[in-house]
Tab-separated table of C-alpha atoms in Angstrom:
chain	number	residue	atom	x	y	z
A	1	MET	CA	55.384	37.820	7.528
A	2	GLN	CA	55.733	35.150	10.185
A	3	ILE	CA	53.746	31.993	9.538
A	4	GLY	CA	52.443	30.392	12.737
A	5	GLY	CA	51.873	26.730	13.345
A	6	LEU	CA	48.119	27.164	13.177
A	7	MET	CA	48.312	28.711	9.720
A	8	ARG	CA	50.598	25.935	8.573
A	9	ALA	CA	48.118	23.398	9.901
A	10	VAL	CA	45.365	24.927	7.766
A	11	VAL	CA	47.243	24.335	4.548
A	12	THR	CA	48.648	20.967	5.559
A	13	SER	CA	45.219	19.667	6.479
A	14	LEU	CA	43.765	20.933	3.211
A	15	ALA	CA	46.120	18.430	1.594
A	16	LEU	CA	44.245	15.477	3.088
A	17	ILE	CA	44.127	13.238	0.098
A	18	VAL	CA	41.960	10.462	-0.993
A	19	ALA	CA	40.404	8.274	1.687
A	20	PHE	CA	42.484	5.229	0.826
A	21	ALA	CA	42.368	9.237	0.580
A	22	ALA	CA	17.367	17.850	-19.805
A	23	THR	CA	15.808	19.330	-16.549
A	24	PHE	CA	17.493	18.386	-13.382
A	25	LEU	CA	15.040	16.541	-11.156
A	26	PHE	CA	16.113	15.799	-7.592
A	27	PRO	CA	13.053	15.916	-5.325
A	28	LEU	CA	14.200	16.242	-1.736
A	29	SER	CA	10.970	14.582	-0.662
A	30	SER	CA	12.118	11.362	-2.318
A	31	PHE	CA	14.319	10.215	0.542
A	32	ALA	CA	13.006	7.977	3.299
A	33	ASP	CA	15.416	7.338	6.157
A	34	ASP	CA	14.303	4.285	8.088
A	35	GLY	CA	15.905	5.717	11.228
A	36	ALA	CA	18.979	3.507	11.021
A	37	LEU	CA	21.091	6.154	9.282
A	38	THR	CA	20.390	8.841	11.865
A	39	SER	CA	20.927	6.353	14.663
A	40	GLN	CA	24.314	5.337	13.245
A	41	LEU	CA	25.270	8.989	12.812
A	42	GLU	CA	24.525	9.653	16.469
A	43	ASN	CA	26.386	6.532	17.579
A	44	LEU	CA	29.523	7.630	15.746
A	45	ARG	CA	29.175	11.298	16.693
A	46	ALA	CA	29.002	10.345	20.370
A	47	LYS	CA	31.744	7.703	20.089
A	48	TYR	CA	34.198	10.248	18.659
A	49	THR	CA	32.818	13.281	20.569
A	50	LEU	CA	32.161	15.324	17.445
A	51	PRO	CA	29.914	18.396	17.438
A	52	SER	CA	27.980	17.374	14.281
A	53	LEU	CA	27.911	14.560	11.758
A	54	ALA	CA	25.836	14.435	8.554
A	55	ALA	CA	25.472	11.963	5.697
A	56	ALA	CA	23.447	11.270	2.572
A	57	VAL	CA	23.145	8.466	0.011
A	58	THR	CA	21.976	8.786	-3.588
A	59	LYS	CA	20.877	6.162	-6.053
A	60	GLY	CA	19.857	6.642	-9.661
A	61	GLY	CA	19.052	10.333	-9.482
A	62	ARG	CA	17.565	10.760	-6.038
A	63	ILE	CA	18.503	10.968	-2.401
A	64	VAL	CA	17.440	7.710	-0.781
A	65	ALA	CA	18.572	8.535	2.760
A	66	LYS	CA	20.039	11.496	4.599
A	67	GLY	CA	20.441	12.680	8.156
A	68	VAL	CA	22.303	14.938	10.545
A	69	THR	CA	22.931	14.889	14.261
A	70	GLY	CA	24.638	17.010	16.906
A	71	LYS	CA	25.166	20.698	17.584
A	72	ARG	CA	26.367	23.532	15.394
A	73	MET	CA	29.090	24.247	17.932
A	74	LEU	CA	30.794	21.973	20.437
A	75	GLY	CA	29.263	22.693	23.822
A	76	GLY	CA	26.515	24.808	22.250
A	77	ASP	CA	22.754	24.408	22.429
A	78	THR	CA	21.656	24.865	18.813
A	79	GLU	CA	20.905	21.639	16.974
A	80	THR	CA	22.454	21.169	13.565
A	81	LYS	CA	19.775	21.180	10.854
A	82	ILE	CA	19.632	19.142	7.670
A	83	ASP	CA	20.095	22.267	5.528
A	84	ASP	CA	23.071	23.570	7.516
A	85	ARG	CA	26.182	24.289	5.481
A	86	PHE	CA	29.340	22.187	5.947
A	87	HIS	CA	32.801	22.953	4.572
A	88	LEU	CA	34.014	20.681	1.746
A	89	GLY	CA	37.724	21.525	1.682
A	90	SER	CA	39.534	19.716	-1.121
A	91	ASP	CA	36.335	18.097	-2.356
A	92	THR	CA	36.131	21.425	-4.211
A	93	LYS	CA	38.935	20.203	-6.488
A	94	ALA	CA	36.622	18.012	-8.566
A	95	MET	CA	34.495	21.090	-9.218
A	96	THR	CA	37.530	23.066	-10.357
A	97	ALA	CA	38.498	20.190	-12.647
A	98	THR	CA	34.969	20.178	-14.080
A	99	ILE	CA	35.204	23.910	-14.845
A	100	ALA	CA	38.536	23.235	-16.565
A	101	ALA	CA	36.769	20.549	-18.617
A	102	MET	CA	34.184	23.140	-19.661
A	103	MET	CA	37.009	25.317	-20.963
A	104	VAL	CA	38.395	22.323	-22.860
A	105	GLU	CA	35.011	21.611	-24.447
A	106	ASP	CA	34.715	25.295	-25.375
A	107	GLY	CA	38.095	25.132	-27.122
A	108	LYS	CA	39.647	27.673	-24.767
A	109	LEU	CA	42.008	25.145	-23.164
A	110	SER	CA	43.279	21.663	-23.932
A	111	TRP	CA	44.461	19.050	-21.457
A	112	THR	CA	47.950	19.647	-22.839
A	113	SER	CA	47.812	23.449	-22.497
A	114	THR	CA	50.850	24.534	-20.506
A	115	ILE	CA	51.346	27.222	-17.900
A	116	GLY	CA	53.573	29.009	-20.375
A	117	ASP	CA	50.971	28.791	-23.156
A	118	VAL	CA	48.274	30.394	-21.030
A	119	LEU	CA	50.047	32.608	-18.500
A	120	GLY	CA	53.573	32.984	-19.857
A	121	ALA	CA	53.030	36.206	-21.787
A	122	ASP	CA	52.484	38.066	-18.528
A	123	MET	CA	55.075	36.027	-16.611
A	124	PRO	CA	58.268	36.156	-18.707
A	125	GLY	CA	60.510	35.051	-15.845
A	126	LEU	CA	59.069	31.576	-15.314
A	127	THR	CA	61.580	28.728	-15.308
A	128	PRO	CA	61.380	26.677	-18.524
A	129	ALA	CA	60.422	23.445	-16.744
A	130	PHE	CA	57.668	25.190	-14.780
A	131	SER	CA	56.323	26.764	-17.981
A	132	LYS	CA	55.990	23.322	-19.594
A	133	ILE	CA	53.654	21.905	-16.924
A	134	THR	CA	50.304	20.932	-18.478
A	135	LEU	CA	46.752	21.412	-17.248
A	136	GLU	CA	46.319	17.642	-16.954
A	137	GLN	CA	49.434	17.381	-14.794
A	138	LEU	CA	48.191	20.154	-12.504
A	139	LEU	CA	44.782	18.533	-12.034
A	140	SER	CA	46.229	15.044	-11.462
A	141	HIS	CA	48.974	16.144	-9.025
A	142	SER	CA	51.628	14.755	-11.350
A	143	SER	CA	53.338	18.021	-12.357
A	144	GLY	CA	56.359	17.852	-10.067
A	145	ILE	CA	55.038	20.730	-7.955
A	146	PRO	CA	55.422	19.654	-4.325
A	147	THR	CA	52.925	19.541	-1.509
A	148	ASP	CA	52.625	22.965	0.150
A	149	ASP	CA	56.060	24.000	1.344
A	150	GLU	CA	57.224	26.906	3.501
A	151	GLU	CA	57.655	29.228	0.534
A	152	MET	CA	54.134	28.552	-0.746
A	153	ILE	CA	52.625	29.010	2.700
A	154	LYS	CA	54.298	32.391	3.048
A	155	LEU	CA	52.807	33.417	-0.288
A	156	TYR	CA	49.320	32.241	0.681
A	157	PHE	CA	49.388	34.163	3.953
A	158	SER	CA	51.372	37.225	2.879
A	159	ASP	CA	50.032	40.619	3.919
A	160	LYS	CA	50.641	41.654	0.281
A	161	SER	CA	47.436	39.799	-0.593
A	162	TYR	CA	45.465	42.742	0.815
A	163	ASP	CA	46.792	45.004	-1.954
A	164	TYR	CA	45.387	43.007	-4.873
A	165	SER	CA	42.247	41.344	-6.171
A	166	LEU	CA	42.149	37.558	-5.853
A	167	HIS	CA	42.650	37.259	-9.610
A	168	ASP	CA	45.740	39.465	-9.545
A	169	TYR	CA	47.180	37.949	-6.394
A	170	ARG	CA	46.907	34.419	-7.776
A	171	ARG	CA	48.939	35.511	-10.758
A	172	ARG	CA	51.510	37.249	-8.555
A	173	ILE	CA	52.199	34.215	-6.373
A	174	ILE	CA	52.399	31.948	-9.438
A	175	ALA	CA	54.907	34.305	-11.053
A	176	GLU	CA	56.952	34.580	-7.866
A	177	TRP	CA	57.127	30.840	-7.137
A	178	GLY	CA	57.433	29.834	-10.788
A	179	SER	CA	60.325	32.201	-11.437
A	180	LYS	CA	62.423	30.612	-8.675
A	181	ASN	CA	61.468	26.952	-8.799
A	182	ALA	CA	61.296	24.061	-11.221
A	183	PRO	CA	59.154	20.933	-10.865
A	184	LYS	CA	60.812	17.845	-9.414
A	185	ILE	CA	59.319	14.440	-10.200
A	186	PRO	CA	60.032	11.964	-7.390
A	187	GLU	CA	61.235	8.447	-8.109
A	188	GLY	CA	58.508	5.897	-8.540
A	189	SER	CA	55.148	7.627	-8.692
A	190	PRO	CA	55.038	11.249	-9.921
A	191	PHE	CA	52.112	11.907	-7.577
A	192	GLN	CA	52.566	14.782	-5.114
A	193	TYR	CA	49.410	16.297	-3.664
A	194	ALA	CA	49.734	19.971	-4.635
A	195	ASN	CA	47.198	22.622	-3.685
A	196	PHE	CA	49.389	25.110	-5.535
A	197	GLY	CA	48.738	23.200	-8.750
A	198	TYR	CA	45.027	23.852	-8.396
A	199	VAL	CA	45.668	27.532	-7.699
A	200	ILE	CA	47.538	27.624	-11.018
A	201	ALA	CA	44.760	25.719	-12.805
A	202	GLY	CA	42.287	28.264	-11.408
A	203	ALA	CA	44.389	31.112	-12.800
A	204	MET	CA	44.539	29.416	-16.207
A	205	ILE	CA	40.757	29.059	-16.194
A	206	GLU	CA	40.404	32.733	-15.304
A	207	GLU	CA	42.773	33.784	-18.083
A	208	VAL	CA	40.971	31.984	-20.899
A	209	SER	CA	37.433	32.661	-19.663
A	210	GLY	CA	37.868	36.289	-18.643
A	211	GLU	CA	35.952	35.518	-15.435
A	212	ALA	CA	36.933	35.003	-11.820
A	213	TRP	CA	37.041	31.394	-10.625
A	214	GLU	CA	34.664	32.393	-7.806
A	215	SER	CA	32.101	33.563	-10.364
A	216	LEU	CA	32.546	30.522	-12.579
A	217	ILE	CA	31.996	27.939	-9.850
A	218	THR	CA	28.854	29.818	-8.843
A	219	THR	CA	27.346	30.210	-12.309
A	220	ARG	CA	28.646	27.018	-13.943
A	221	ILE	CA	28.369	24.513	-11.047
A	222	PHE	CA	26.250	25.759	-8.128
A	223	GLU	CA	23.413	27.424	-10.043
A	224	PRO	CA	22.844	24.840	-12.814
A	225	LEU	CA	22.744	22.026	-10.239
A	226	GLY	CA	20.405	23.998	-7.988
A	227	LEU	CA	22.820	23.956	-5.040
A	228	THR	CA	21.014	26.735	-3.185
A	229	THR	CA	23.108	26.461	-0.005
A	230	ALA	CA	26.466	26.457	-1.814
A	231	GLY	CA	29.027	29.190	-1.281
A	232	LEU	CA	32.705	29.869	-0.726
A	233	GLY	CA	34.757	30.491	2.398
A	234	PRO	CA	33.676	29.981	6.031
A	235	GLN	CA	30.283	28.293	6.121
A	236	ALA	CA	28.651	30.568	8.710
A	237	THR	CA	27.293	33.991	7.763
A	238	PHE	CA	29.497	36.673	9.297
A	239	GLY	CA	28.004	37.557	12.678
A	240	ARG	CA	25.645	34.567	12.780
A	241	TYR	CA	25.927	31.030	14.079
A	242	ASP	CA	23.778	29.727	11.216
A	243	ALA	CA	25.843	26.757	10.027
A	244	ALA	CA	27.832	23.814	11.337
A	245	ILE	CA	30.794	25.844	12.574
A	246	GLY	CA	34.357	24.583	12.221
A	247	HIS	CA	36.670	23.982	15.178
A	248	ARG	CA	40.393	24.469	15.733
A	249	ILE	CA	42.349	21.961	17.842
A	250	HIS	CA	45.362	23.676	19.413
A	251	ASP	CA	48.592	21.883	20.183
A	252	ASP	CA	47.661	21.830	23.875
A	253	GLY	CA	44.384	20.090	23.036
A	254	LYS	CA	42.195	23.149	23.526
A	255	ILE	CA	39.265	23.279	21.097
A	256	ILE	CA	38.154	26.656	19.740
A	257	PRO	CA	35.047	27.247	17.568
A	258	MET	CA	35.977	29.331	14.518
A	259	PRO	CA	32.822	30.777	12.945
A	260	TRP	CA	34.056	33.773	10.934
A	261	GLY	CA	36.994	35.794	9.698
A	262	PRO	CA	40.284	34.927	7.993
A	263	ALA	CA	41.159	32.214	10.526
A	264	ALA	CA	37.911	30.357	9.791
A	265	ASP	CA	39.140	29.077	6.417
A	266	VAL	CA	42.148	28.813	4.139
A	267	PRO	CA	43.250	32.039	2.403
A	268	ALA	CA	40.795	32.946	-0.354
A	269	VAL	CA	43.570	32.877	-2.964
A	270	MET	CA	43.542	29.091	-2.519
A	271	GLY	CA	39.852	28.840	-3.466
A	272	PRO	CA	40.297	26.549	-6.503
A	273	ALA	CA	42.069	24.048	-4.227
A	274	GLY	CA	39.306	23.888	-1.658
A	275	ASN	CA	37.000	26.486	-0.077
A	276	ALA	CA	33.455	25.514	-1.091
A	277	HIS	CA	30.693	24.829	1.405
A	278	MET	CA	27.111	23.533	1.146
A	279	SER	CA	24.492	21.406	2.892
A	280	ILE	CA	24.693	17.630	2.955
A	281	SER	CA	21.705	17.526	0.553
A	282	ASP	CA	23.428	19.758	-1.997
A	283	PHE	CA	26.667	17.813	-1.619
A	284	ALA	CA	24.646	14.680	-2.388
A	285	ILE	CA	23.292	16.273	-5.580
A	286	TRP	CA	26.885	16.837	-6.722
A	287	ALA	CA	27.720	13.208	-5.885
A	288	ASP	CA	24.708	11.943	-7.797
A	289	TRP	CA	25.527	13.999	-10.887
A	290	ASN	CA	28.927	12.322	-10.958
A	291	ALA	CA	27.466	8.880	-10.185
A	292	GLY	CA	25.306	9.314	-13.282
A	293	VAL	CA	28.423	10.286	-15.267
A	294	GLY	CA	26.728	13.508	-16.342
A	295	ARG	CA	23.967	11.684	-18.218
A	296	ARG	CA	21.305	13.216	-16.011
A	297	GLY	CA	20.810	16.932	-16.468
A	298	PRO	CA	22.046	19.545	-16.397
A	299	ALA	CA	24.639	18.961	-19.116
A	300	LEU	CA	27.567	20.705	-17.451
A	301	VAL	CA	29.897	18.809	-19.775
A	302	LYS	CA	29.455	15.832	-22.078
A	303	PRO	CA	29.284	12.345	-20.492
A	304	GLU	CA	32.499	11.359	-22.263
A	305	THR	CA	34.182	14.357	-20.652
A	306	VAL	CA	32.949	13.250	-17.230
A	307	GLU	CA	34.438	9.838	-17.935
A	308	ARG	CA	37.719	11.578	-18.757
A	309	LEU	CA	37.607	13.393	-15.424
A	310	HIS	CA	36.989	10.071	-13.663
A	311	THR	CA	39.771	8.145	-15.442
A	312	ALA	CA	43.000	7.482	-13.542
A	313	ILE	CA	46.058	9.440	-14.642
A	314	VAL	CA	48.617	8.518	-11.999
A	315	THR	CA	49.182	5.794	-9.398
A	316	THR	CA	49.682	7.102	-5.895
A	317	PRO	CA	52.638	5.993	-3.766
A	318	GLU	CA	52.105	3.108	-1.398
A	319	ILE	CA	51.127	4.180	2.116
A	320	LYS	CA	53.097	2.449	4.851
A	321	ASN	CA	50.980	1.313	7.785
A	322	PRO	CA	47.693	2.775	6.498
A	323	LYS	CA	44.848	3.403	8.901
A	324	PRO	CA	42.310	0.571	9.209
A	325	GLY	CA	40.047	0.581	6.179
A	326	THR	CA	42.410	2.768	4.147
A	327	PRO	CA	43.921	1.192	1.015
A	328	LYS	CA	47.708	1.028	0.784
A	329	THR	CA	47.639	2.569	-2.666
A	330	GLY	CA	45.281	3.912	-5.270
A	331	GLN	CA	45.128	6.218	-8.264
A	332	TYR	CA	44.322	9.834	-8.984
A	333	ALA	CA	42.261	11.122	-11.888
A	334	LEU	CA	41.332	14.806	-12.383
A	335	GLY	CA	40.090	16.078	-9.045
A	336	TRP	CA	39.191	12.548	-7.942
A	337	GLY	CA	40.992	9.683	-6.273
A	338	LEU	CA	40.245	6.054	-7.063
A	339	ALA	CA	40.666	3.293	-4.529
A	340	LYS	CA	39.600	-0.311	-4.017
A	341	MET	CA	38.180	-0.733	-0.522
A	342	ASP	CA	37.850	-4.016	1.323
A	343	TRP	CA	34.088	-3.634	0.924
A	344	THR	CA	33.912	-2.644	-2.770
A	345	SER	CA	34.204	-5.032	-5.698
A	346	ARG	CA	36.390	-2.623	-7.684
A	347	PRO	CA	37.931	0.845	-7.330
A	348	VAL	CA	35.515	3.696	-6.650
A	349	LEU	CA	35.900	7.458	-6.866
A	350	THR	CA	36.598	9.093	-3.528
A	351	HIS	CA	38.106	12.204	-1.984
A	352	ASN	CA	38.586	13.793	1.413
A	353	GLY	CA	38.625	17.504	2.147
A	354	SER	CA	39.653	19.502	5.201
A	355	ASN	CA	40.655	23.072	5.980
A	356	SER	CA	41.904	21.892	9.412
A	357	LEU	CA	38.581	22.930	10.984
A	358	ASN	CA	36.165	20.559	9.250
A	359	LEU	CA	36.181	17.270	7.332
A	360	ALA	CA	34.148	16.055	4.365
A	361	THR	CA	34.320	12.967	2.197
A	362	ILE	CA	32.634	11.780	-0.973
A	363	LEU	CA	32.400	8.346	-2.584
A	364	VAL	CA	31.011	7.750	-6.070
A	365	ASP	CA	30.364	4.284	-7.517
A	366	SER	CA	29.304	5.026	-11.074
A	367	ASP	CA	29.075	1.315	-11.917
A	368	HIS	CA	26.133	1.045	-9.523
A	369	ASP	CA	24.994	4.699	-9.752
A	370	ILE	CA	25.581	5.328	-6.036
A	371	GLY	CA	26.840	8.440	-4.287
A	372	ILE	CA	27.738	8.773	-0.608
A	373	VAL	CA	28.702	11.971	1.228
A	374	VAL	CA	29.630	12.469	4.882
A	375	THR	CA	30.562	15.716	6.638
A	376	THR	CA	31.534	16.909	10.092
A	377	ASN	CA	32.465	20.312	11.505
A	378	PHE	CA	35.519	18.933	13.282
A	379	PRO	CA	39.051	18.048	12.110
A	380	GLY	CA	41.647	15.464	13.020
A	381	GLU	CA	41.932	11.760	13.609
A	382	LYS	CA	38.649	11.291	15.456
A	383	ALA	CA	36.746	12.984	12.664
A	384	ASP	CA	38.590	10.911	10.078
A	385	ALA	CA	37.760	7.665	11.874
A	386	ALA	CA	34.080	8.578	12.222
A	387	VAL	CA	33.750	9.582	8.580
A	388	ARG	CA	35.482	6.427	7.322
A	389	GLU	CA	33.270	4.209	9.479
A	390	MET	CA	30.152	6.017	8.297
A	391	VAL	CA	31.036	5.712	4.620
A	392	GLU	CA	31.641	1.964	4.967
A	393	TRP	CA	28.414	1.483	6.932
A	394	LEU	CA	26.420	3.359	4.304
A	395	TYR	CA	27.931	1.459	1.395
A	396	ARG	CA	27.347	-1.900	3.059
A	397	ARG	CA	23.752	-0.948	3.839
A	398	TYR	CA	22.701	0.896	0.690
A	399	GLY	CA	25.258	-0.353	-1.830
A	400	PRO	CA	24.872	-3.086	-4.457
A	401	ASN	CA	25.023	-5.880	-1.870
A	402	GLY	CA	23.189	-3.993	0.867
A	403	GLN	CA	20.216	-5.327	2.760
A	404	THR	CA	18.165	-2.122	2.644
A	405	PRO	CA	15.732	-2.030	-0.283
A	406	ILE	CA	15.643	1.243	-2.199
A	407	GLN	CA	12.076	2.125	-3.117
C-alpha cells in the first residue's frame, strides 16, 4: 500500500509532544466568565485566522471560566457552541496511562510487566530486546521504540486492517514490527516520542482485562467522570456538521474541511495513542480531576497512583531554537509532560495533541489545584501559536498570581 504525504502528516502531527510540548460534583453553572476570556479567544482566533478557539479554566473542583468563539468550519456560517466536540489527539495518552494504572491496582499488570510477559505467548517471534520492554517504558517514551517511522506508518494504514477487529489488528502489527526490530536507546536522553508504544500498551491492557481499549476508556474514564460529550474518532457525527470540524492544510496551502470518514482522523488502530474527542467543558473536568490528584471523586485510581502517573520518568532532549514561550527541555512522566514555563514558579504538567487536523493542549498545576485546557479545530503553526498564547494568558489571569478573583 502506498503511503501518501497527507497520511504521513497525520501520524507525524499526532506526535506533537509536550508544549515546552465520593460523588463527583462539577456544576457547569459554577463558572462566571467576566467577558475577558471570550474576548481574548476572539482576539487570538482572528489574529491567527482560525475557524474556532475554545478554552476553560478550573480551580478546586469547578470550572471558573470557559468560552468558545468562531465557526464550526472555516468559511461556514454555523457558530461553534460551548458543548461542541473538539479532537484531543495525544492528550488521550494520559487517559490510556490511567487505564494502565487501573490494571496495576487490580494486580493484572505491574509497571515492570514486559511485552513478552503479557503478549509473548501469542507472539513467539518477537526479538528478545523488544520482548523485554516494560509498561513503564512504553508509557514514558523511554523504551527505545522510535517515533513513527515508514514501516510503522505502512502498518497503521495497511489495507489488511479491514480484515481484522481492532483488537486483532493491534496484535498483528505489534507482532510484525516486533519480530523484525529491536529497541535502540539514543545517546543522552532515552526519550523518543513513540505512538507505537502506546498502541502496544493498549494491547497489553486489552490482554489482561479481556476488554477492548475502546470499551475501557468509555466505561472507566468517560462514564465515571460524566464526560457526556466524549467519544472516539472524528468529532462530527457521520453526515452531520455538529462539531468543531477539523481541517487539512495541503502542501499548496489549500485548506480542506474534513468532517467524516477515514481521512478525518488517525487510523483507529492507533486509538490508545490519541483519538479521543469531547467538549471543552468535559476536557476541563478531566483537567480538574488531575489537578486534584484524584482526591475528588470519582476514585478512578488511588491518589498515590495519580501521583505516580504525574512523576517524571525521563528527561527530554534539549530543543534547539525553541519557539517563543516553549522551554528548551523538560521531563516526561506517564502520559504527561512536565515543563517549567517562564510564567510558572515550577514545572507543571502539560501535553499537546494533534491528528494534523486539530490541536488541543492541557496544563495542570496540582500545587495550586488549577487546570487549563485550550482547543482549536485547526492544525499547524498558527494554531500552535494561538494555543500557547491563550494558555499563558489564562494562567497569568487565573493562576496563583493572577489578578482575577475566583469566587
